[in-house]
XYZ file of C-alpha atoms in Angstrom:
727
model
C -35.255 14.689 22.047
C -32.443 15.321 23.909
C -32.964 18.944 24.049
C -36.782 18.491 25.755
C -34.778 15.927 27.947
C -32.631 18.725 29.463
C -35.594 21.834 29.614
C -37.938 19.908 31.669
C -34.863 18.037 33.923
C -33.232 21.813 34.286
C -36.299 23.079 35.814
C -36.204 20.761 39.239
C -32.161 20.947 38.883
C -30.098 23.700 38.097
C -26.576 22.936 36.459
C -23.917 22.540 38.698
C -21.245 25.972 38.925
C -17.486 24.908 37.697
C -16.748 27.301 41.337
C -18.867 24.776 43.667
C -16.638 21.101 44.528
C -18.080 18.653 41.621
C -16.707 15.242 40.489
C -13.509 14.633 38.718
C -14.456 13.149 35.446
C -12.723 10.394 33.453
C -13.198 8.825 30.399
C -12.278 5.481 29.558
C -12.392 4.659 25.672
C -12.396 1.174 24.455
C -10.550 -0.609 21.574
C -12.053 -2.137 18.585
C -11.069 -1.202 15.433
C -13.103 0.844 13.334
C -15.568 0.557 15.864
C -13.858 2.752 18.398
C -15.229 5.717 15.479
C -18.196 5.475 17.741
C -16.201 7.317 20.595
C -17.071 10.727 18.353
C -20.577 10.716 18.414
C -20.506 10.043 22.428
C -18.208 12.798 22.913
C -20.048 15.029 20.774
C -23.332 14.430 23.659
C -20.918 15.228 26.067
C -20.497 18.736 24.608
C -23.550 18.780 23.591
C -24.733 18.235 27.163
C -22.241 20.448 28.663
C -20.987 17.503 30.606
C -16.739 18.338 31.575
C -13.681 15.711 31.033
C -10.883 16.031 33.087
C -8.973 13.069 32.278
C -9.295 10.631 29.509
C -7.717 6.789 29.429
C -8.263 4.703 25.813
C -6.888 1.811 24.169
C -6.259 0.710 20.632
C -8.207 2.670 18.621
C -10.250 4.530 21.783
C -6.380 5.787 22.177
C -6.354 7.304 18.767
C -9.563 9.083 19.720
C -8.893 9.898 22.991
C -5.396 10.910 22.259
C -6.584 13.570 19.500
C -8.950 14.852 22.333
C -6.791 15.109 24.594
C -4.127 16.863 22.218
C -6.840 19.980 21.089
C -9.137 18.778 18.454
C -12.604 19.733 18.451
C -15.103 16.759 17.568
C -15.814 18.274 14.044
C -11.989 17.903 13.410
C -11.730 14.791 15.111
C -15.069 13.859 12.845
C -13.056 14.741 10.051
C -10.017 12.978 10.952
C -11.236 9.601 11.801
C -13.798 9.458 8.854
C -11.354 10.886 6.019
C -13.461 12.993 5.084
C -11.837 15.387 2.168
C -8.427 14.133 2.911
C -5.856 12.981 0.714
C -5.440 9.706 2.407
C -8.051 7.642 3.236
C -7.934 4.575 6.039
C -6.974 2.161 3.020
C -4.230 4.328 2.511
C -2.922 4.729 6.597
C -3.681 1.152 6.715
C -0.765 0.196 4.386
C 3.327 0.944 4.421
C 4.183 3.641 1.868
C 3.180 5.396 -1.506
C 0.445 3.988 -3.164
C 1.140 1.739 -6.367
C 1.128 4.424 -8.701
C 4.106 5.997 -6.360
C 6.561 3.408 -5.598
C 10.007 3.584 -7.260
C 9.181 2.249 -10.708
C 11.878 -0.592 -10.519
C 9.717 -1.692 -7.609
C 6.527 -1.671 -9.766
C 8.329 -2.886 -12.719
C 8.989 -6.378 -10.577
C 5.749 -6.545 -9.238
C 4.253 -6.031 -12.364
C 6.209 -8.409 -14.408
C 6.225 -11.676 -12.141
C 3.182 -12.765 -9.755
C 4.519 -12.084 -6.490
C 3.710 -13.770 -3.319
C 5.040 -12.357 0.150
C 8.751 -10.805 0.162
C 11.179 -12.761 1.600
C 13.487 -10.833 3.393
C 17.357 -11.936 3.541
C 20.079 -11.343 6.086
C 23.142 -13.499 6.037
C 22.662 -16.629 5.186
C 19.004 -17.148 6.537
C 15.309 -15.942 4.706
C 13.169 -13.526 7.136
C 9.881 -11.745 6.978
C 8.725 -8.531 8.894
C 6.838 -8.910 12.441
C 3.707 -7.889 10.734
C 1.710 -7.540 7.367
C 2.312 -3.591 8.090
C 4.786 -1.981 9.694
C 2.627 1.295 10.263
C 4.011 3.799 8.473
C 1.825 5.879 7.005
C -0.648 5.399 9.965
C 2.924 6.823 12.196
C 3.506 9.864 10.049
C -0.337 10.631 9.956
C -0.967 10.803 13.742
C 2.739 12.606 13.834
C 1.655 15.055 11.536
C -1.235 15.229 13.636
C 0.417 16.297 17.177
C 2.861 18.214 15.958
C 3.625 19.616 18.671
C 3.483 17.304 21.424
C 6.531 14.701 20.386
C 8.451 15.262 23.291
C 6.330 15.963 26.583
C 7.632 15.147 30.264
C 4.307 13.700 30.748
C 0.848 13.421 29.028
C -0.371 15.490 31.705
C 0.933 18.593 30.070
C -1.422 18.046 27.102
C -5.558 20.242 27.353
C -7.062 17.346 29.079
C -4.511 14.724 30.841
C -4.460 11.099 29.074
C -2.733 7.580 29.367
C -3.199 4.706 27.269
C -2.191 1.004 27.483
C -0.047 -1.650 25.155
C 1.594 -5.053 26.038
C 5.014 -5.642 26.408
C 5.517 -8.128 23.663
C 8.300 -10.228 25.290
C 6.897 -10.541 28.917
C 3.051 -10.001 28.351
C 2.849 -6.944 31.010
C 0.273 -4.639 30.309
C 2.030 -1.011 29.828
C 0.380 2.715 30.891
C 1.791 4.946 28.673
C 2.222 8.339 30.142
C 4.824 10.566 28.508
C 6.970 11.052 25.262
C 5.605 10.938 22.163
C 1.942 10.698 21.914
C 2.398 9.331 18.010
C 4.059 7.237 19.395
C 1.801 5.950 22.239
C -0.937 6.037 19.722
C 0.432 3.990 17.400
C 1.709 1.172 20.574
C -1.823 1.057 21.501
C -3.236 -0.213 18.323
C -0.679 -2.558 17.538
C -2.854 -5.239 16.130
C -0.380 -9.311 16.598
C -0.132 -10.341 12.894
C -1.655 -7.200 11.527
C 0.848 -4.294 12.957
C 4.378 -5.080 13.533
C 4.899 -4.245 17.279
C 6.047 -0.636 17.919
C 9.595 0.293 19.511
C 9.025 2.313 22.526
C 12.735 3.095 24.731
C 13.621 -0.135 23.416
C 11.155 -2.230 24.158
C 8.447 -3.965 21.616
C 4.497 -3.440 22.478
C 1.964 -4.573 21.451
C -2.320 -3.794 21.800
C -3.000 -2.942 24.921
C -6.664 -4.306 24.547
C -4.669 -8.085 25.149
C -4.560 -7.255 28.688
C -6.462 -4.272 29.291
C -9.111 -3.285 26.494
C -11.411 -1.013 29.414
C -8.681 -0.100 31.131
C -11.059 1.437 34.324
C -8.403 0.791 36.761
C -5.679 3.439 34.366
C -8.488 6.485 35.044
C -9.583 5.886 38.540
C -5.186 6.497 39.066
C -5.785 9.667 37.219
C -7.746 10.923 39.996
C -11.022 10.349 38.349
C -14.129 10.146 41.031
C -16.569 9.314 38.258
C -15.954 7.176 34.819
C -17.883 7.406 31.635
C -17.424 4.436 30.324
C -17.708 3.538 26.754
C -17.258 -0.097 25.714
C -17.553 -0.803 21.852
C -15.567 -3.978 21.411
C -15.805 -6.518 18.823
C -18.683 -8.845 20.621
C -17.196 -12.864 20.377
C -19.969 -14.512 17.845
C -19.052 -17.812 16.576
C -21.215 -17.912 13.703
C -19.439 -14.492 12.385
C -17.921 -15.103 9.097
C -14.577 -13.464 8.644
C -14.689 -10.940 5.672
C -10.526 -10.744 5.551
C -7.316 -11.834 7.386
C -8.199 -7.893 9.164
C -11.146 -9.492 10.257
C -9.855 -13.013 11.482
C -6.658 -11.170 13.465
C -9.291 -9.120 14.877
C -11.605 -11.566 16.089
C -8.573 -13.267 17.721
C -7.843 -10.206 19.738
C -11.467 -10.078 20.765
C -11.396 -13.491 21.913
C -8.560 -12.785 23.627
C -9.500 -9.622 25.264
C -13.048 -10.693 26.592
C -11.447 -11.669 30.218
C -9.702 -8.506 31.205
C -13.160 -7.164 29.821
C -15.720 -8.556 31.718
C -12.997 -7.913 34.371
C -12.417 -4.201 34.129
C -16.581 -3.832 33.999
C -16.747 -5.526 37.282
C -14.691 -3.040 39.175
C -17.823 -0.313 37.985
C -19.154 1.570 41.150
C -22.622 3.112 41.018
C -21.830 6.286 40.169
C -19.970 4.759 36.982
C -22.024 5.082 33.814
C -21.113 2.633 30.967
C -22.160 3.467 27.356
C -22.550 0.195 25.274
C -23.428 1.690 21.351
C -25.113 -1.055 19.657
C -22.558 -1.278 16.379
C -24.403 -4.518 15.108
C -22.409 -6.095 12.026
C -20.277 -3.021 12.250
C -17.048 -4.474 12.069
C -13.608 -4.162 13.044
C -12.285 -3.590 9.508
C -15.160 -1.698 8.538
C -14.034 1.766 8.613
C -15.707 3.123 5.462
C -19.003 3.053 8.171
C -17.784 5.632 9.776
C -20.522 8.177 9.790
C -22.596 5.445 10.661
C -20.726 4.459 13.794
C -20.489 7.884 15.076
C -24.235 7.797 14.564
C -24.908 4.976 16.461
C -22.775 6.143 19.694
C -24.292 9.345 19.323
C -27.681 7.691 19.979
C -26.117 5.848 22.557
C -24.512 8.611 24.392
C -28.473 10.370 24.406
C -29.618 7.304 25.571
C -27.770 7.397 28.851
C -28.782 11.729 29.107
C -30.510 10.661 32.131
C -27.480 9.365 34.034
C -25.364 11.915 32.609
C -27.158 14.944 33.538
C -26.308 15.474 37.023
C -23.086 16.229 35.799
C -23.613 19.102 33.448
C -21.998 22.017 33.494
C -23.680 26.105 33.085
C -23.273 27.521 29.927
C -20.878 30.127 31.053
C -18.967 27.518 33.315
C -18.746 24.824 30.237
C -17.457 27.522 28.037
C -14.595 28.230 30.631
C -14.024 24.313 30.740
C -13.700 23.815 27.014
C -11.709 27.240 26.528
C -9.275 26.047 28.641
C -8.563 22.774 26.977
C -8.461 23.864 23.513
C -5.389 24.242 21.492
C -4.177 27.687 20.846
C -3.421 28.773 17.148
C -0.049 27.979 16.282
C 2.430 31.166 14.672
C 3.847 29.732 11.113
C 6.916 27.903 12.674
C 11.003 27.616 10.895
C 13.137 24.552 10.653
C 16.235 25.789 12.790
C 17.869 22.197 12.032
C 17.784 18.749 10.717
C 19.379 16.217 12.184
C 18.996 12.306 10.038
C 19.859 9.595 11.963
C 20.583 6.930 8.840
C 20.483 3.623 9.838
C 21.432 2.010 6.519
C 24.560 1.571 3.781
C 22.951 4.417 2.246
C 25.038 7.507 1.757
C 24.151 10.447 4.266
C 23.990 12.642 1.023
C 21.184 10.275 -1.062
C 18.976 10.198 2.242
C 18.786 14.026 2.099
C 18.308 14.592 -0.630
C 15.552 12.266 -0.934
C 14.193 13.900 2.205
C 13.999 17.327 0.690
C 14.061 19.554 3.808
C 16.791 22.041 5.441
C 17.331 24.414 8.259
C 15.786 27.818 7.306
C 12.621 26.905 6.009
C 8.865 27.140 6.704
C 8.084 23.974 8.342
C 5.689 22.780 6.145
C 3.576 19.579 7.047
C 3.110 18.446 2.864
C 6.204 19.212 2.387
C 7.687 17.006 5.633
C 4.741 14.348 4.601
C 6.293 14.193 1.187
C 9.949 13.875 2.612
C 9.318 10.576 4.646
C 6.974 8.963 1.534
C 10.334 9.330 -0.742
C 13.255 7.956 2.110
C 10.527 4.883 2.463
C 10.175 4.632 -0.931
C 13.701 3.671 -1.167
C 12.656 0.204 0.330
C 15.588 -0.088 2.353
C 13.660 0.668 5.719
C 11.160 -0.612 8.054
C 9.916 2.682 9.962
C 10.809 6.340 8.814
C 9.912 8.000 11.732
C 10.153 11.646 12.559
C 10.032 14.271 15.695
C 10.018 17.933 16.102
C 11.172 19.279 18.745
C 11.390 23.037 20.345
C 14.502 25.132 19.110
C 16.225 28.159 20.236
C 13.327 30.628 19.940
C 9.519 29.777 20.112
C 9.158 29.866 16.355
C 12.349 27.685 16.075
C 11.600 24.017 15.553
C 14.252 21.345 14.872
C 13.365 18.402 12.923
C 14.966 14.320 13.949
C 14.354 11.997 10.958
C 15.446 8.487 12.082
C 15.565 5.750 9.239
C 15.566 2.366 10.228
C 16.567 0.030 8.262
C 14.651 -3.771 7.818
C 15.313 -6.087 9.831
C 14.627 -8.678 7.727
C 16.484 -6.888 4.588
C 16.796 -5.025 2.851
C 17.193 -7.704 -0.048
C 15.033 -9.821 -0.561
C 13.241 -12.867 -2.762
C 10.013 -13.289 -3.687
C 8.506 -16.332 -6.169
C 6.078 -15.925 -9.100
C 3.760 -18.386 -10.865
C 1.575 -17.704 -13.963
C -0.187 -20.485 -16.024
C -1.965 -20.328 -19.268
C -4.686 -23.144 -20.490
C -6.773 -23.335 -23.429
C -7.488 -26.265 -25.583
C -4.424 -26.544 -27.362
C -1.622 -26.383 -25.248
C -1.165 -25.990 -21.019
C 2.082 -23.203 -20.231
C 3.571 -22.392 -16.873
C 5.656 -20.459 -15.728
C 7.865 -20.440 -12.120
C 9.795 -17.797 -10.926
C 12.423 -16.837 -8.057
C 13.521 -13.173 -7.985
C 16.195 -11.678 -5.377
C 17.076 -8.466 -5.336
C 20.491 -7.772 -3.245
C 19.955 -4.123 -2.136
C 22.092 -1.523 -0.778
C 25.197 -2.788 -2.424
C 27.187 0.464 -2.423
C 26.196 3.931 -0.635
C 24.444 5.290 -3.800
C 22.195 2.581 -3.554
C 23.287 -0.098 -6.305
C 21.431 -2.654 -6.794
C 21.774 -6.997 -8.175
C 18.651 -8.342 -9.550
C 18.569 -11.963 -10.708
C 15.921 -14.178 -11.928
C 15.836 -18.113 -12.626
C 12.513 -19.344 -14.433
C 11.400 -22.699 -15.423
C 8.524 -23.473 -17.865
C 7.821 -22.050 -21.333
C 10.888 -20.270 -20.903
C 13.725 -21.967 -18.596
C 17.324 -19.570 -18.137
C 18.839 -17.708 -15.492
C 19.493 -13.535 -15.845
C 20.994 -10.680 -13.614
C 21.446 -6.803 -13.948
C 23.529 -4.570 -11.729
C 21.679 -1.285 -11.209
C 24.314 0.972 -10.457
C 23.294 4.764 -9.670
C 25.545 7.252 -10.984
C 24.300 10.718 -8.131
C 23.203 11.158 -5.013
C 20.136 11.883 -6.358
C 19.634 8.429 -8.284
C 18.961 9.691 -11.520
C 21.098 8.488 -13.868
C 22.264 4.334 -13.410
C 24.542 2.444 -15.452
C 23.087 -1.166 -16.150
C 24.939 -3.935 -17.288
C 22.983 -7.206 -17.814
C 23.086 -10.686 -18.923
C 20.766 -13.779 -19.810
C 20.749 -17.148 -20.385
C 17.518 -18.702 -21.293
C 15.663 -21.413 -23.501
C 12.275 -20.867 -24.840
C 9.748 -23.231 -26.205
C 7.758 -21.716 -29.528
C 4.841 -23.235 -31.594
C 3.969 -22.879 -35.225
C 0.335 -23.555 -36.379
C -0.354 -23.413 -40.266
C -4.243 -22.868 -40.973
C -5.033 -23.164 -36.813
C -3.176 -26.798 -36.496
C -0.383 -27.386 -34.755
C 2.497 -28.556 -37.058
C 5.641 -27.609 -34.900
C 7.192 -26.812 -31.405
C 10.523 -24.815 -32.009
C 13.353 -24.548 -28.804
C 15.333 -21.261 -28.877
C 18.654 -21.043 -26.953
C 20.152 -18.427 -26.546
C 22.704 -15.746 -24.338
C 22.572 -12.125 -23.745
C 24.386 -9.521 -22.572
C 24.717 -5.733 -22.646
C 24.508 -2.750 -21.127
C 22.365 0.425 -20.455
C 22.998 4.074 -19.713
C 19.321 4.894 -18.167
C 17.384 8.121 -16.606
C 15.259 7.518 -13.922
C 11.619 9.216 -13.928
C 10.880 8.504 -10.312
C 8.159 6.431 -10.108
C 6.687 7.761 -13.492
C 9.128 5.057 -15.003
C 12.881 5.523 -16.677
C 14.574 5.897 -19.858
C 17.208 3.618 -21.456
C 19.455 3.198 -24.177
C 22.347 0.791 -25.051
C 24.176 -2.246 -26.436
C 23.079 -6.244 -26.548
C 24.985 -8.927 -28.119
C 22.697 -12.082 -28.329
C 23.923 -15.349 -29.425
C 21.981 -18.782 -30.106
C 20.166 -21.011 -32.100
C 16.872 -23.078 -33.069
C 15.856 -26.166 -33.468
C 12.825 -27.673 -34.390
C 12.299 -30.192 -32.042
C 8.427 -31.585 -33.807
C 7.507 -31.980 -36.961
C 7.306 -34.196 -40.564
C 10.001 -33.069 -42.156
C 12.854 -31.281 -39.550
C 14.598 -27.948 -41.016
C 18.052 -27.689 -40.159
C 18.809 -26.067 -37.158
C 18.789 -22.168 -37.170
C 21.319 -19.926 -35.538
C 21.688 -16.324 -34.839
C 24.833 -14.085 -33.909
C 23.293 -10.329 -33.432
C 24.850 -7.209 -31.637
C 22.670 -4.396 -31.802
C 21.767 -0.722 -30.081
C 18.646 0.091 -28.367
C 16.347 2.740 -27.000
C 13.380 2.348 -24.604
C 11.250 4.616 -22.508
C 8.619 3.268 -19.711
C 5.977 4.774 -18.194
C 3.385 3.306 -15.734
C 0.954 5.797 -13.475
C -1.601 2.245 -12.979
C -3.095 3.275 -9.734
C -3.000 -0.655 -8.252
C -0.301 -3.501 -9.577
C -3.556 -5.983 -11.080
C -6.660 -4.969 -12.012
C -6.134 -0.979 -12.128
C -8.952 1.308 -11.988
C -6.855 4.092 -13.128
C -3.891 5.330 -14.831
C -1.819 3.954 -18.000
C 1.403 2.294 -19.039
C 3.090 2.873 -22.323
C 6.239 1.279 -23.876
C 8.240 2.493 -26.648
C 11.612 0.963 -27.856
C 13.798 1.268 -30.925
C 16.244 -1.351 -32.141
C 18.799 -1.045 -34.744
C 21.643 -3.446 -35.965
C 23.961 -1.974 -38.072
C 26.814 -3.263 -40.249
C 30.392 -4.199 -37.892
C 28.605 -4.706 -34.747
C 28.696 -8.386 -35.224
C 25.285 -9.352 -36.751
C 24.302 -11.888 -39.423
C 22.570 -8.946 -41.073
C 21.638 -5.403 -41.327
C 17.782 -4.084 -39.238
C 15.695 -2.015 -37.191
C 12.920 -2.338 -35.453
C 10.213 0.135 -33.560
C 8.253 -1.364 -30.935
C 5.375 0.371 -29.038
C 1.982 -0.583 -26.760
C 0.062 1.678 -24.151
C -2.923 0.709 -22.484
C -5.436 2.737 -19.758
C -7.775 1.983 -17.272
C -10.996 4.362 -17.081
C -12.843 4.602 -14.236
C -16.915 4.766 -15.410
C -18.591 4.467 -11.787
C -17.960 1.146 -11.378
C -17.313 -0.087 -14.765
C -13.397 0.456 -15.554
C -12.831 0.720 -20.079
C -9.662 -0.281 -20.717
C -8.142 0.336 -24.222
C -4.732 -0.496 -25.536
C -2.937 -0.070 -28.690
C 0.331 -2.326 -29.890
C 2.689 -1.573 -32.569
C 5.546 -3.915 -33.484
C 6.754 -3.585 -37.145
C 10.442 -4.066 -39.102
C 11.215 -0.768 -39.986
C 14.613 -2.641 -42.529
C 15.814 -5.802 -43.356
C 13.779 -8.981 -42.220
C 13.341 -9.756 -38.463
C 15.843 -12.138 -35.996
C 14.728 -15.749 -35.434
C 13.819 -14.795 -32.123
C 11.934 -11.693 -32.367
C 8.577 -12.397 -33.636
C 5.547 -11.078 -32.209
C 2.682 -13.044 -32.181
C -1.422 -13.477 -32.177
C -3.303 -15.477 -30.411
C -4.058 -16.367 -26.063
C -5.815 -13.720 -24.069
C -6.104 -10.245 -25.230
C -4.112 -11.023 -28.927
C -7.150 -12.638 -31.135
C -8.453 -14.762 -27.829
C -10.185 -17.461 -29.943
C -6.863 -18.164 -31.148
C -4.337 -20.552 -29.986
C -1.470 -18.880 -28.069
C 1.147 -18.426 -30.638
C -1.054 -19.328 -33.689
C 0.667 -16.688 -36.027
C 4.394 -15.463 -35.953
C 4.685 -12.264 -37.776
C 7.071 -10.024 -39.271
C 4.709 -7.411 -38.450
C 1.747 -6.691 -35.526
C -0.621 -4.168 -35.028
C -3.452 -4.888 -32.585
C -6.164 -3.007 -30.690
C -8.876 -3.732 -27.951
C -11.471 -2.273 -26.017
C -12.041 -4.047 -22.615
C -14.244 -4.123 -19.915
C -14.112 -5.030 -16.428
C -16.471 -4.670 -13.412
C -16.866 -6.098 -9.797
C -19.118 -8.779 -9.362
C -18.697 -9.342 -5.153
C -16.424 -7.651 -3.226
C -16.053 -10.220 -0.336
C -13.278 -12.124 1.165
C -12.348 -12.909 -2.595
C -13.469 -10.653 -4.621
C -14.846 -11.503 -8.025
C -14.724 -9.634 -11.089
C -16.952 -10.043 -15.006
C -15.524 -8.551 -18.041
C -15.446 -8.780 -22.056
C -13.224 -7.898 -24.936
C -13.171 -6.815 -28.589
C -10.410 -6.859 -29.950
C -8.851 -6.485 -33.640
C -5.393 -7.468 -34.918
C -3.361 -6.888 -38.835
C -0.291 -8.807 -39.088
C 1.629 -8.467 -42.629
C 4.510 -10.004 -43.226
C 6.082 -7.678 -46.251
C 5.877 -3.768 -45.610
C 4.247 -3.111 -48.668
C 0.984 -5.595 -47.443
C 0.743 -3.265 -44.023
C -2.474 -3.317 -42.534
C -4.348 -4.907 -45.791
C -6.165 -7.664 -43.804
C -7.439 -7.233 -40.287
C -8.281 -10.244 -38.103
C -11.574 -10.089 -35.542
C -11.878 -11.961 -31.470
C -13.043 -10.923 -28.175
C -13.432 -12.946 -25.419
C -15.695 -12.906 -22.257
C -14.445 -13.840 -18.578
C -14.425 -13.615 -14.651
C -11.633 -12.822 -12.624
C -11.442 -14.486 -9.142
C -8.822 -12.046 -7.379
C -6.607 -14.891 -5.965
C -4.273 -14.520 -2.878
C -0.596 -14.461 -5.497
C -2.329 -12.627 -8.700
C -5.988 -12.561 -10.682
C -6.979 -15.682 -12.283
C -8.735 -15.436 -15.765
C -11.637 -17.856 -16.799
C -13.498 -17.420 -19.454
C -14.098 -18.054 -23.222
C -12.525 -16.359 -26.779
C -13.891 -15.534 -29.720
C -12.051 -15.198 -33.463
C -13.501 -14.441 -36.536
C -14.541 -17.470 -38.743
C -16.047 -19.041 -35.663
C -13.411 -20.026 -33.581
C -13.584 -20.437 -29.868
C -11.837 -21.951 -27.220
C -12.331 -21.846 -23.487
C -9.160 -20.114 -21.450
C -7.557 -19.871 -17.977
C -5.136 -17.546 -17.198
C -2.728 -17.078 -14.153
C -0.786 -13.490 -14.582
C -0.971 -10.296 -15.631
C -4.267 -9.551 -17.807
C -6.596 -6.725 -18.324
């Protein structure tokens, strides 16, 4: 259609020559979150029609698209970047901080897996603090910097292939700011600092918010750049009082849309008759629908074609437009070498530790992939709110200086978080409330003090001092202690006959090796003493006390891709314990425990096979250490703790699939379980018990909530409710 329109129009009007005087054309790109991806469709049509763009002014997502275009990305590469097609990091990765769950330091994964954690409250002095946004922008900032390596310190954005401006708002004064120099990535990031979602960006000591709050369609900015004719693309989210917000991001974007609508109307009222307004009909594409990028580009394309008659008078000849665009394209860059690495360390951690994590050195080629990984490793220490880098000119054209700034968390790095778990069936209701404190950066090697206080079925207090021995953090020592009172139930033929309370104190120390995000290996000594009291029974037996000293060795591996409801990856643990004579134990014994599970994606279904083995190799099991059967995933139709055993083998296979992906995602699933428990080693695997479950999972803000029914061999069935780690 456009080709036909062009040919018929050109018969009456030839494209004007670049040599003749022509109006200076400015492109204005509005903000609107994911809807701003439509700008790429408009740009593609402008290029097809040979409409020159002399200056660009953008806000928020319009600043990102406009900034990358002005830096020199062609529309094909621009489309690839905004849709993330074929790229390692998608929009979900860019809109969070740091690496994915499977790439986090193992200690942070361990804390998240063990306790249902809500928000992390930072600890500063004697107060609890929260960050200024849900997302600090670490991943997005890193990506923008890598895409604009040669624009980290520009005296003016007029030096870009296409002159560029973007808008932001001073977080203190509310003043609208035009960003026209400095680090291009910083400017784009500042312009899209959505309040409540992204923490304010910081430029020259000023904190900045999303430019759409004051000037979402920066017509005046483009006019001040000398534009005679403006092509204005308005993709802002209409304010619809009936529109349902899908999630927290949608809520924040809707608030911004309400706040910005008046400034949009004011800006559009200043348009002249010669200006061209393009409004893509994006329909129900929301500001957070980044996965609909291709659809948004198509709609932007259609909207630009609908305005072709008004755009036509500004079309250049093929030769003139080719010269125009050639002058605006980025020239291929020769390989660069790192002449110097400067690391600015705003923390108590040692310079050696940070340099070893960064992993780039002078004299090496400037490798973007290695630079990205270095940023991830530094940020993964979890001490910093931002880890930023700038690539600056060296003494020679092929030499670059790399400046890295590690900014310690304003609200940390120490933190406190809370956890809650609930388990209920027809017989019992159990709950567990926990408060976790992690005091970070206690020395230059990154020592930590972790404390945990619990109330519920387990009540107690524990602490561990985690002391790295080297700057790399590979080896560590970890003295630890725990005081706990734990309730346990006794069943005979399915009937509850007694409750036991076990009170114990434990102390020990481990020597270990960190495997980074993969896991850790530990070996150490534990001394544990306590007693067990039967608190409900027809004929109470005497109290049973214990005093144990044992050696242990443990390895844990975790490659899951999510804290809960993982769809890929595995978890494995193996531990050997041995209590020899002369270690203060009541009796000599040894045991081995191993368990593993995997998440295997098959289309929309995730299949989760799991196995567990817990067996005594010699001697009798200590009072405090009996494995049990019963409860969800452990022969789900039996009451929790229905069987206490000397030896246990368990296998199950489960599956779940998403049922609803909206504001509160839902999943359905089922399991088949088989277990064998025996008291004497000679009876190993002789008797087997079968069970299974069917359940619904609700992704609540504090963790997965399982509601279902469990079945056991013999027709036993029970309904259950579980808030906590499950399948």
